mmCIF file of C-alpha atoms and ligand atoms in Angstrom:
data_model
loop_
_atom_site.group_PDB
_atom_site.id
_atom_site.type_symbol
_atom_site.label_atom_id
_atom_site.label_comp_id
_atom_site.label_asym_id
_atom_site.label_seq_id
_atom_site.Cartn_x
_atom_site.Cartn_y
_atom_site.Cartn_z
ATOM 1 C CA MET J 1 135.532 137.935 112.442
ATOM 2 C CA SER J 2 137.579 135.481 114.755
ATOM 3 C CA SER J 3 135.935 133.068 117.332
ATOM 4 C CA VAL J 4 136.281 134.239 121.122
ATOM 5 C CA ALA J 5 138.280 136.073 123.008
ATOM 6 C CA THR J 6 139.693 135.466 126.306
ATOM 7 C CA PRO J 7 136.601 133.729 128.089
ATOM 8 C CA GLY J 8 134.015 135.592 130.541
ATOM 9 C CA PRO J 9 131.833 134.500 132.858
ATOM 10 C CA LYS J 10 129.746 131.725 132.251
ATOM 11 C CA LEU J 11 126.166 132.785 131.903
ATOM 12 C CA GLU J 12 123.139 131.250 133.768
ATOM 13 C CA LEU J 13 120.039 130.730 132.145
ATOM 14 C CA ALA J 14 117.408 131.522 134.373
ATOM 15 C CA PRO J 15 117.565 135.367 133.581
ATOM 16 C CA TYR J 16 117.144 134.671 129.587
ATOM 17 C CA LYS J 17 113.662 133.371 130.599
ATOM 18 C CA SER J 18 112.257 136.714 131.833
ATOM 19 C CA LEU J 19 113.356 138.705 128.608
ATOM 20 C CA SER J 20 110.902 139.156 125.652
ATOM 21 C CA ASN J 21 111.217 138.266 122.483
ATOM 22 C CA GLU J 22 112.519 141.433 120.998
ATOM 23 C CA GLU J 23 115.177 141.694 123.374
ATOM 24 C CA LEU J 24 116.278 138.023 122.595
ATOM 25 C CA ALA J 25 115.978 138.461 118.821
ATOM 26 C CA ALA J 26 118.308 141.634 119.199
ATOM 27 C CA ARG J 27 120.690 139.836 121.368
ATOM 28 C CA ILE J 28 121.107 136.783 119.078
ATOM 29 C CA GLN J 29 121.318 138.691 116.405
ATOM 30 C CA LYS J 30 124.228 140.467 117.587
ATOM 31 C CA VAL J 31 125.949 137.225 118.295
ATOM 32 C CA ARG J 32 125.721 135.834 114.494
ATOM 33 C CA ASP J 33 127.073 139.228 113.297
ATOM 34 C CA HIS J 34 129.936 138.603 116.168
ATOM 35 C CA PHE J 35 130.271 135.360 114.615
ATOM 36 C CA GLY J 36 129.307 135.508 110.656
ATOM 37 C CA SER J 37 130.336 132.697 108.722
ATOM 38 C CA GLU J 38 131.560 130.471 111.557
ATOM 39 C CA LEU J 39 128.457 129.987 113.075
ATOM 40 C CA LEU J 40 126.056 128.145 111.373
ATOM 41 C CA ILE J 41 122.408 127.586 112.792
ATOM 42 C CA LEU J 42 120.403 124.878 112.036
ATOM 43 C CA GLY J 43 116.400 124.355 112.205
ATOM 44 C CA HIS J 44 114.198 121.756 111.616
ATOM 45 C CA HIS J 45 110.782 122.060 110.159
ATOM 46 C CA TYR J 46 109.138 121.535 113.415
ATOM 47 C CA GLN J 47 110.422 124.209 115.117
ATOM 48 C CA GLN J 48 108.635 127.406 116.339
ATOM 49 C CA ASP J 49 108.227 130.160 114.095
ATOM 50 C CA GLU J 50 110.667 132.668 116.484
ATOM 51 C CA VAL J 51 113.366 129.838 116.021
ATOM 52 C CA ILE J 52 113.136 129.334 112.440
ATOM 53 C CA GLU J 53 113.538 133.080 112.113
ATOM 54 C CA PHE J 54 117.219 132.427 113.525
ATOM 55 C CA SER J 55 118.004 129.732 111.361
ATOM 56 C CA ASP J 56 120.505 129.994 108.216
ATOM 57 C CA LEU J 57 119.020 126.886 106.933
ATOM 58 C CA ARG J 58 116.030 124.843 107.793
ATOM 59 C CA GLY J 59 115.118 121.388 106.176
ATOM 60 C CA ASP J 60 113.927 117.841 107.134
ATOM 61 C CA SER J 61 116.287 115.415 108.854
ATOM 62 C CA LEU J 62 118.021 114.403 105.540
ATOM 63 C CA GLN J 63 118.932 118.014 104.163
ATOM 64 C CA LEU J 64 120.013 118.707 107.561
ATOM 65 C CA SER J 65 122.513 115.976 107.944
ATOM 66 C CA GLN J 66 123.682 116.904 104.412
ATOM 67 C CA MET J 67 123.998 120.582 105.398
ATOM 68 C CA ALA J 68 126.223 119.429 108.634
ATOM 69 C CA ALA J 69 128.452 117.171 106.419
ATOM 70 C CA ASP J 70 128.892 119.760 103.703
ATOM 71 C CA SER J 71 129.759 122.764 106.307
ATOM 72 C CA ARG J 72 133.144 124.040 105.663
ATOM 73 C CA ASP J 73 134.076 127.247 106.875
ATOM 74 C CA CYS J 74 131.433 126.915 110.378
ATOM 75 C CA ARG J 75 133.220 126.219 113.577
ATOM 76 C CA TYR J 76 129.949 126.018 115.517
ATOM 77 C CA ILE J 77 126.734 124.579 114.557
ATOM 78 C CA ILE J 78 123.922 125.469 117.038
ATOM 79 C CA PHE J 79 121.309 122.441 116.426
ATOM 80 C CA CYS J 80 117.841 123.773 116.612
ATOM 81 C CA GLY J 81 116.054 120.499 116.361
ATOM 82 C CA VAL J 82 116.398 117.261 118.774
ATOM 83 C CA HIS J 83 119.165 115.191 120.114
ATOM 84 C CA PHE J 84 119.883 112.322 117.367
ATOM 85 C CA MET J 85 119.977 115.544 114.884
ATOM 86 C CA ALA J 86 122.793 117.285 116.726
ATOM 87 C CA GLU J 87 124.776 113.987 116.948
ATOM 88 C CA THR J 88 124.400 113.119 113.807
ATOM 89 C CA ALA J 89 125.749 116.782 112.718
ATOM 90 C CA ASP J 90 128.452 116.026 115.282
ATOM 91 C CA MET J 91 129.417 112.773 113.303
ATOM 92 C CA LEU J 92 128.932 113.912 109.796
ATOM 93 C CA ALA J 93 131.155 117.809 110.528
ATOM 94 C CA ASN J 94 133.738 115.959 112.138
ATOM 95 C CA ARG J 95 134.360 113.063 109.891
ATOM 96 C CA PRO J 96 137.959 112.172 109.439
ATOM 97 C CA GLU J 97 137.682 113.774 105.736
ATOM 98 C CA ALA J 98 136.095 116.975 106.758
ATOM 99 C CA LEU J 99 138.645 117.003 109.982
ATOM 100 C CA GLU J 100 141.611 116.870 106.999
ATOM 101 C CA ASP J 101 140.208 119.604 105.008
ATOM 102 C CA ARG J 102 140.102 121.800 108.243
ATOM 103 C CA LYS J 103 143.894 120.872 109.542
ATOM 104 C CA GLY J 104 142.082 119.063 112.455
ATOM 105 C CA GLU J 105 139.887 121.697 113.600
ATOM 106 C CA ARG J 106 136.672 120.343 115.047
ATOM 107 C CA VAL J 107 133.033 121.715 114.582
ATOM 108 C CA THR J 108 131.424 122.152 117.998
ATOM 109 C CA VAL J 109 127.767 121.224 118.110
ATOM 110 C CA VAL J 110 125.161 122.731 120.222
ATOM 111 C CA LEU J 111 121.871 121.551 121.358
ATOM 112 C CA PRO J 112 120.374 124.632 122.992
ATOM 113 C CA ASP J 113 118.209 122.771 125.453
ATOM 114 C CA MET J 114 119.791 119.113 126.092
ATOM 115 C CA ALA J 115 115.988 118.108 127.014
ATOM 116 C CA ALA J 116 115.253 118.508 123.708
ATOM 117 C CA GLY J 117 115.267 114.688 122.686
ATOM 118 C CA CYS J 118 112.983 112.273 120.705
ATOM 119 C CA SER J 119 110.811 110.311 122.286
ATOM 120 C CA MET J 120 110.384 107.645 119.464
ATOM 121 C CA ALA J 121 114.525 107.623 119.651
ATOM 122 C CA ASP J 122 114.240 106.730 123.208
ATOM 123 C CA MET J 123 111.598 103.612 122.370
ATOM 124 C CA ALA J 124 115.181 101.419 121.287
ATOM 125 C CA ALA J 125 118.022 101.050 123.837
ATOM 126 C CA ILE J 126 121.179 99.892 122.247
ATOM 127 C CA GLU J 127 121.083 96.854 124.957
ATOM 128 C CA GLN J 128 117.288 96.004 123.384
ATOM 129 C CA VAL J 129 118.486 96.301 120.156
ATOM 130 C CA GLU J 130 121.868 94.075 121.312
ATOM 131 C CA ALA J 131 119.606 91.676 123.034
ATOM 132 C CA ALA J 132 116.670 91.410 119.919
ATOM 133 C CA TRP J 133 119.178 90.654 117.576
ATOM 134 C CA GLU J 134 120.791 88.023 119.825
ATOM 135 C CA ASP J 135 117.336 86.251 120.226
ATOM 136 C CA LEU J 136 116.575 86.403 116.231
ATOM 137 C CA GLY J 137 119.923 84.411 115.926
ATOM 138 C CA GLU J 138 118.085 81.498 117.618
ATOM 139 C CA TYR J 139 115.470 81.713 114.948
ATOM 140 C CA ILE J 140 117.028 82.919 111.861
ATOM 141 C CA ASP J 141 120.097 83.603 110.694
ATOM 142 C CA THR J 142 121.649 86.955 111.616
ATOM 143 C CA ASN J 143 124.029 86.886 108.468
ATOM 144 C CA ASP J 144 120.835 87.275 106.102
ATOM 145 C CA ILE J 145 119.542 90.200 108.261
ATOM 146 C CA THR J 146 120.598 93.937 107.398
ATOM 147 C CA PRO J 147 119.835 95.830 110.400
ATOM 148 C CA VAL J 148 118.104 99.183 109.282
ATOM 149 C CA THR J 149 117.866 102.602 111.723
ATOM 150 C CA TYR J 150 115.339 105.275 111.156
ATOM 151 C CA ILE J 151 117.782 108.440 111.277
ATOM 152 C CA ASN J 152 115.637 108.861 114.602
ATOM 153 C CA SER J 153 117.572 106.887 116.885
ATOM 154 C CA ALA J 154 120.724 107.034 119.434
ATOM 155 C CA ALA J 155 124.045 107.310 117.603
ATOM 156 C CA SER J 156 125.070 104.172 119.336
ATOM 157 C CA LEU J 157 121.905 102.412 117.208
ATOM 158 C CA LYS J 158 123.804 103.845 114.123
ATOM 159 C CA ALA J 159 126.641 102.302 115.223
ATOM 160 C CA PHE J 160 125.514 98.844 116.020
ATOM 161 C CA CYS J 161 123.923 99.059 111.907
ATOM 162 C CA GLY J 162 127.476 99.968 110.851
ATOM 163 C CA LYS J 163 128.615 96.416 112.785
ATOM 164 C CA HIS J 164 126.329 94.516 111.063
ATOM 165 C CA GLY J 165 126.540 95.451 107.774
ATOM 166 C CA GLY J 166 123.507 97.923 108.016
ATOM 167 C CA ILE J 167 122.313 101.243 107.162
ATOM 168 C CA VAL J 168 120.742 104.670 108.523
ATOM 169 C CA CYS J 169 117.569 105.899 106.352
ATOM 170 C CA THR J 170 115.500 109.080 107.017
ATOM 171 C CA SER J 171 111.240 109.311 105.626
ATOM 172 C CA THR J 172 112.725 110.719 102.488
ATOM 173 C CA ASN J 173 115.091 107.458 101.167
ATOM 174 C CA ALA J 174 113.405 104.955 103.435
ATOM 175 C CA PRO J 175 112.162 103.038 99.998
ATOM 176 C CA ALA J 176 115.837 103.190 98.470
ATOM 177 C CA VAL J 177 117.287 102.067 102.004
ATOM 178 C CA ILE J 178 115.192 99.237 102.176
ATOM 179 C CA GLU J 179 115.766 98.169 98.718
ATOM 180 C CA TRP J 180 119.161 98.367 98.938
ATOM 181 C CA ALA J 181 119.205 96.424 101.940
ATOM 182 C CA PHE J 182 117.125 93.491 100.512
ATOM 183 C CA LYS J 183 120.067 93.510 97.591
ATOM 184 C CA LYS J 184 122.255 92.144 100.327
ATOM 185 C CA THR J 185 120.370 89.973 102.742
ATOM 186 C CA SER J 186 116.377 88.565 102.463
ATOM 187 C CA ARG J 187 115.603 90.039 105.559
ATOM 188 C CA VAL J 188 115.563 93.346 107.295
ATOM 189 C CA LEU J 189 115.129 94.647 110.779
ATOM 190 C CA PHE J 190 113.970 97.967 111.063
ATOM 191 C CA PHE J 191 113.844 100.273 114.191
ATOM 192 C CA PRO J 192 112.736 102.369 116.058
ATOM 193 C CA ASP J 193 109.795 103.225 114.097
ATOM 194 C CA GLN J 194 107.185 100.179 113.373
ATOM 195 C CA HIS J 195 104.985 102.610 111.434
ATOM 196 C CA LEU J 196 107.804 104.117 108.937
ATOM 197 C CA GLY J 197 109.064 100.464 108.076
ATOM 198 C CA ARG J 198 105.465 99.173 108.061
ATOM 199 C CA ASN J 199 104.172 101.766 105.285
ATOM 200 C CA THR J 200 107.616 101.754 103.334
ATOM 201 C CA ALA J 201 107.397 97.919 102.972
ATOM 202 C CA LEU J 202 103.956 97.958 102.378
ATOM 203 C CA LYS J 203 104.457 99.936 98.843
ATOM 204 C CA MET J 204 107.274 97.674 98.206
ATOM 205 C CA GLY J 205 104.513 94.764 97.941
ATOM 206 C CA ILE J 206 105.491 92.996 101.429
ATOM 207 C CA THR J 207 102.481 92.017 103.489
ATOM 208 C CA ASN J 208 101.305 92.635 107.202
ATOM 209 C CA ASP J 209 101.886 88.827 107.821
ATOM 210 C CA GLN J 210 105.711 89.121 106.548
ATOM 211 C CA MET J 211 106.502 91.938 109.048
ATOM 212 C CA PRO J 212 106.294 90.770 112.938
ATOM 213 C CA VAL J 213 106.531 93.516 115.332
ATOM 214 C CA TRP J 214 109.197 92.738 117.810
ATOM 215 C CA ASP J 215 108.466 94.044 121.245
ATOM 216 C CA PRO J 216 111.882 94.497 123.447
ATOM 217 C CA TYR J 217 109.575 94.125 126.510
ATOM 218 C CA ALA J 218 108.125 91.057 125.870
ATOM 219 C CA GLU J 219 109.158 87.678 127.808
ATOM 220 C CA GLU J 220 110.317 85.659 124.809
ATOM 221 C CA CYS J 221 110.280 86.003 120.933
ATOM 222 C CA GLY J 222 109.785 89.664 121.256
ATOM 223 C CA GLY J 223 105.792 88.714 121.815
ATOM 224 C CA THR J 224 105.914 87.430 118.190
ATOM 225 C CA SER J 225 106.539 83.574 117.349
ATOM 226 C CA GLU J 226 109.287 81.895 115.969
ATOM 227 C CA GLU J 227 107.283 80.839 113.115
ATOM 228 C CA ALA J 228 106.404 84.608 112.454
ATOM 229 C CA ILE J 229 110.017 85.283 112.640
ATOM 230 C CA LYS J 230 111.010 82.348 110.221
ATOM 231 C CA ASN J 231 108.321 83.684 107.732
ATOM 232 C CA SER J 232 109.582 87.643 107.800
ATOM 233 C CA LYS J 233 110.962 89.526 105.409
ATOM 234 C CA VAL J 234 110.590 92.521 107.800
ATOM 235 C CA VAL J 235 110.983 92.472 111.455
ATOM 236 C CA LEU J 236 109.616 95.772 112.854
ATOM 237 C CA TRP J 237 110.327 97.033 116.326
ATOM 238 C CA ASN J 238 107.713 98.244 118.335
ATOM 239 C CA GLY J 239 108.117 102.151 118.536
ATOM 240 C CA HIS J 240 106.506 105.016 117.005
ATOM 241 C CA CYS J 241 105.884 108.499 117.312
ATOM 242 C CA SER J 242 103.525 110.017 119.789
ATOM 243 C CA VAL J 243 102.704 112.619 117.831
ATOM 244 C CA HIS J 244 102.074 110.924 114.473
ATOM 245 C CA GLN J 245 100.071 108.374 116.188
ATOM 246 C CA MET J 246 97.365 110.785 116.755
ATOM 247 C CA PHE J 247 96.169 111.310 113.276
ATOM 248 C CA LYS J 248 93.523 108.578 112.372
ATOM 249 C CA ALA J 249 91.361 107.632 109.493
ATOM 250 C CA GLU J 250 88.255 108.905 110.703
ATOM 251 C CA HIS J 251 89.920 112.460 110.807
ATOM 252 C CA VAL J 252 90.886 111.517 106.574
ATOM 253 C CA HIS J 253 87.069 110.560 106.555
ATOM 254 C CA LYS J 254 85.859 113.655 108.120
ATOM 255 C CA PHE J 255 87.770 115.980 106.119
ATOM 256 C CA ARG J 256 86.826 114.189 102.800
ATOM 257 C CA LYS J 257 83.254 114.192 103.583
ATOM 258 C CA ASP J 258 83.425 118.004 104.297
ATOM 259 C CA ILE J 259 85.293 118.896 101.778
ATOM 260 C CA PRO J 260 84.921 116.930 98.633
ATOM 261 C CA ASP J 261 88.124 118.072 96.917
ATOM 262 C CA ILE J 262 90.708 117.989 99.634
ATOM 263 C CA LYS J 263 94.148 116.315 99.290
ATOM 264 C CA ILE J 264 95.496 114.206 102.198
ATOM 265 C CA LEU J 265 99.090 114.787 103.162
ATOM 266 C CA VAL J 266 100.713 112.799 105.658
ATOM 267 C CA HIS J 267 104.221 111.826 107.089
ATOM 268 C CA PRO J 268 105.130 108.164 106.827
ATOM 269 C CA GLU J 269 105.245 108.227 110.901
ATOM 270 C CA CYS J 270 101.583 108.394 110.695
ATOM 271 C CA PRO J 271 100.112 104.780 111.628
ATOM 272 C CA GLN J 272 99.242 102.581 108.461
ATOM 273 C CA GLU J 273 95.569 103.058 108.790
ATOM 274 C CA VAL J 274 96.196 106.875 107.785
ATOM 275 C CA ASN J 275 98.752 106.155 105.309
ATOM 276 C CA ASP J 276 97.164 103.552 103.048
ATOM 277 C CA ILE J 277 94.327 106.317 102.475
ATOM 278 C CA ALA J 278 96.108 109.530 102.216
ATOM 279 C CA ASP J 279 96.791 110.904 98.617
ATOM 280 C CA LEU J 280 100.238 111.895 99.865
ATOM 281 C CA SER J 281 102.825 110.995 102.058
ATOM 282 C CA GLY J 282 106.284 112.264 102.737
ATOM 283 C CA SER J 283 109.044 113.578 104.642
ATOM 284 C CA THR J 284 108.858 117.011 105.997
ATOM 285 C CA GLY J 285 110.603 118.209 103.361
ATOM 286 C CA PHE J 286 108.427 116.256 100.552
ATOM 287 C CA ILE J 287 105.475 118.113 102.447
ATOM 288 C CA LEU J 288 107.007 121.548 101.800
ATOM 289 C CA LYS J 289 107.353 120.971 98.132
ATOM 290 C CA THR J 290 104.448 119.698 97.486
ATOM 291 C CA ILE J 291 102.604 122.883 98.957
ATOM 292 C CA GLN J 292 104.913 125.076 97.240
ATOM 293 C CA SER J 293 104.081 123.517 94.190
ATOM 294 C CA ALA J 294 100.344 122.947 94.638
ATOM 295 C CA GLU J 295 98.169 124.939 92.025
ATOM 296 C CA PRO J 296 96.984 128.110 94.133
ATOM 297 C CA GLY J 297 93.636 127.624 95.473
ATOM 298 C CA SER J 298 94.448 124.061 96.349
ATOM 299 C CA LYS J 299 92.890 122.290 99.395
ATOM 300 C CA TRP J 300 95.028 120.319 101.780
ATOM 301 C CA ALA J 301 94.419 118.306 105.064
ATOM 302 C CA ILE J 302 97.774 117.762 106.646
ATOM 303 C CA GLY J 303 99.229 115.169 108.971
ATOM 304 C CA THR J 304 102.584 116.358 110.407
ATOM 305 C CA GLU J 305 103.498 118.639 113.677
ATOM 306 C CA LEU J 306 101.649 121.296 114.312
ATOM 307 C CA HIS J 307 104.171 124.158 114.137
ATOM 308 C CA MET J 308 105.127 123.373 110.370
ATOM 309 C CA VAL J 309 101.637 123.017 109.233
ATOM 310 C CA ASN J 310 100.497 126.453 110.819
ATOM 311 C CA ARG J 311 104.074 127.850 109.033
ATOM 312 C CA LEU J 312 102.493 126.714 106.226
ATOM 313 C CA LYS J 313 99.629 128.112 106.624
ATOM 314 C CA LYS J 314 101.021 131.504 107.021
ATOM 315 C CA GLU J 315 103.386 131.356 104.104
ATOM 316 C CA HIS J 316 101.380 129.731 101.636
ATOM 317 C CA PRO J 317 98.014 132.001 101.950
ATOM 318 C CA GLU J 318 97.210 131.184 98.467
ATOM 319 C CA GLN J 319 96.303 127.705 99.522
ATOM 320 C CA GLU J 320 93.644 126.260 101.688
ATOM 321 C CA ILE J 321 95.491 124.310 104.626
ATOM 322 C CA HIS J 322 93.984 122.340 107.139
ATOM 323 C CA PHE J 323 95.295 120.564 110.300
ATOM 324 C CA LEU J 324 94.158 116.656 110.036
ATOM 325 C CA SER J 325 93.516 116.365 113.635
ATOM 326 C CA PRO J 326 91.055 118.007 115.783
ATOM 327 C CA VAL J 327 93.577 117.638 118.864
ATOM 328 C CA VAL J 328 96.727 119.314 119.008
ATOM 329 C CA CYS J 329 99.800 117.420 118.049
ATOM 330 C CA MET J 330 102.963 119.022 118.623
ATOM 331 C CA CYS J 331 106.421 117.960 119.351
ATOM 332 C CA ALA J 332 106.893 118.936 123.184
ATOM 333 C CA THR J 333 110.528 117.866 122.818
ATOM 334 C CA MET J 334 111.479 120.447 119.721
ATOM 335 C CA TYR J 335 109.065 122.889 121.182
ATOM 336 C CA ARG J 336 111.904 122.573 124.249
ATOM 337 C CA ILE J 337 114.150 125.142 122.218
ATOM 338 C CA ASP J 338 113.231 128.658 122.261
ATOM 339 C CA LEU J 339 114.946 132.084 122.116
ATOM 340 C CA ALA J 340 115.906 132.369 125.672
ATOM 341 C CA HIS J 341 117.749 128.944 125.160
ATOM 342 C CA LEU J 342 119.023 129.907 121.955
ATOM 343 C CA CYS J 343 120.539 133.047 123.089
ATOM 344 C CA TRP J 344 121.650 131.707 126.228
ATOM 345 C CA SER J 345 123.629 129.159 124.357
ATOM 346 C CA LEU J 346 125.054 131.734 121.441
ATOM 347 C CA GLU J 347 126.055 134.476 124.237
ATOM 348 C CA ASN J 348 128.021 131.751 126.250
ATOM 349 C CA LEU J 349 129.644 130.631 123.163
ATOM 350 C CA ALA J 350 130.677 134.621 122.419
ATOM 351 C CA GLU J 351 132.426 134.518 126.163
ATOM 352 C CA GLY J 352 134.253 131.206 125.400
ATOM 353 C CA HIS J 353 132.018 128.827 126.855
ATOM 354 C CA VAL J 354 130.441 125.902 125.438
ATOM 355 C CA VAL J 355 127.417 124.815 127.146
ATOM 356 C CA ASN J 356 124.884 121.870 125.876
ATOM 357 C CA GLN J 357 127.631 120.466 123.105
ATOM 358 C CA VAL J 358 126.865 117.301 122.049
ATOM 359 C CA ALA J 359 130.023 114.999 121.192
ATOM 360 C CA VAL J 360 129.473 111.319 120.014
ATOM 361 C CA ASP J 361 132.014 109.202 121.171
ATOM 362 C CA GLU J 362 134.866 108.071 118.963
ATOM 363 C CA GLU J 363 134.469 104.696 118.574
ATOM 364 C CA VAL J 364 130.683 105.146 118.461
ATOM 365 C CA SER J 365 131.011 107.595 115.862
ATOM 366 C CA LYS J 366 133.500 105.722 113.737
ATOM 367 C CA TRP J 367 130.746 102.744 113.316
ATOM 368 C CA SER J 368 127.947 105.314 112.956
ATOM 369 C CA LEU J 369 129.456 107.185 110.036
ATOM 370 C CA ILE J 370 129.671 103.634 108.065
ATOM 371 C CA ALA J 371 125.878 103.160 108.557
ATOM 372 C CA LEU J 372 125.444 107.329 107.329
ATOM 373 C CA LYS J 373 127.808 107.176 104.684
ATOM 374 C CA ARG J 374 126.285 104.147 103.312
ATOM 375 C CA MET J 375 122.878 105.954 103.328
ATOM 376 C CA LEU J 376 123.944 109.090 101.601
ATOM 377 C CA GLU J 377 125.689 106.670 99.201
ATOM 378 C CA VAL J 378 121.988 105.272 98.287
ATOM 379 C CA VAL J 379 120.580 108.714 98.053
HETATM 380 P P1 LIG F 1 112.101 114.288 108.649
HETATM 381 O O1 LIG F 1 112.823 113.792 107.785
HETATM 382 O O2 LIG F 1 110.498 114.107 107.632
HETATM 383 O O3 LIG F 1 112.149 115.833 108.787
HETATM 384 O O4 LIG F 1 111.283 113.737 109.596
HETATM 385 C C1 LIG F 1 111.697 114.334 111.119
HETATM 386 C C2 LIG F 1 110.941 113.716 112.311
HETATM 387 O O5 LIG F 1 111.608 113.927 113.300
HETATM 388 C C3 LIG F 1 109.118 113.582 111.863
HETATM 389 O O6 LIG F 1 108.910 113.503 112.981
HETATM 390 FE FE1 LIG F 2 110.504 112.267 117.497
HETATM 391 FE FE2 LIG F 2 108.319 112.393 116.748
HETATM 392 FE FE3 LIG F 2 109.240 114.684 117.837
HETATM 393 FE FE4 LIG F 2 109.724 113.679 115.346
HETATM 394 S S1 LIG F 2 107.655 114.417 115.721
HETATM 395 S S2 LIG F 2 111.205 114.349 116.636
HETATM 396 S S3 LIG F 2 109.847 111.612 115.726
HETATM 397 S S4 LIG F 2 108.777 112.684 118.710
#
């Protein structure tokens, strides 16, 4: 089916909010049937069940980036995830080689709710990273530092990495990416997630006293010292995920006491105190694969976003699955994507109106792609 006929009226969001999930589901399906293979709905593992049901493909951040990069027939990507993921999809789907294959036709990327951001990504602004780089240059040679940005960051930070010999990583490939960086330089500046940076580097034998934390709000020297910077191997950014920082070592101890043969499986965005004592740590894709391939009857306490853990419980009744924290740890921004926003953005698309398009500036995209492609070559 071809895309869009003559544009109809632009549809307002408000009326969609009072529709039942059944009605929304039926209408979403109608638009999917209309567009066929021209439309690709991507869903991150943290999305709510109702939304995941409509995802053509679901995955972790790396898998979703690769899916966007590989999209051939599609002309529209509806990204059920958060803003940095949609930006990455826009850049990869519209990279020069892909555009050439499609004879210049761009893929339009839509984020159903623009308020679906990532609080961790917001902890590093490009101006702060540029200022930190300049400040670091007062103490050490910045030609000997590789900037590494977690994919959970704005495109401008990825572009910074592209310009300065740096690279992007995800929670899946952080060890390989940091190893790559150390082949080039003797130091790394890792942003925005201090926990992923620290947990990964610790496993490579780098010690905490070689990893000062740079606070962009500190008056001087990122709140650390000249000596600490000079002794550093990895300079960590003072950022974190507000969801994963809620998992504590005491939660692990409690489960081990109550259920002696339980295994603790966490995401590496959890703080070091949790990551160090967990049995296994890895990306959302790794967590899914671990549960899918576990012996029936295995017992797990999982430290990652609540919607994903609840879905694992539902899809794997043969396992005993617990949520690691006694309190609710959910990603409120991911949760902003609901059936009402999905249906609203899709029906507008069918009417010839693109709402909530995520399109990265050309210059930013050009430099970001350098850092993204380096990553895709490493993995
Ligand atoms: P994954 O790459 O493991 O899917 O993680 C993305 C994320 O935002 C976790 O908080
Ligand atoms: Fe960002 Fe944390 Fe939400 Fe992941 S779970 S999208 S890091 S706020």
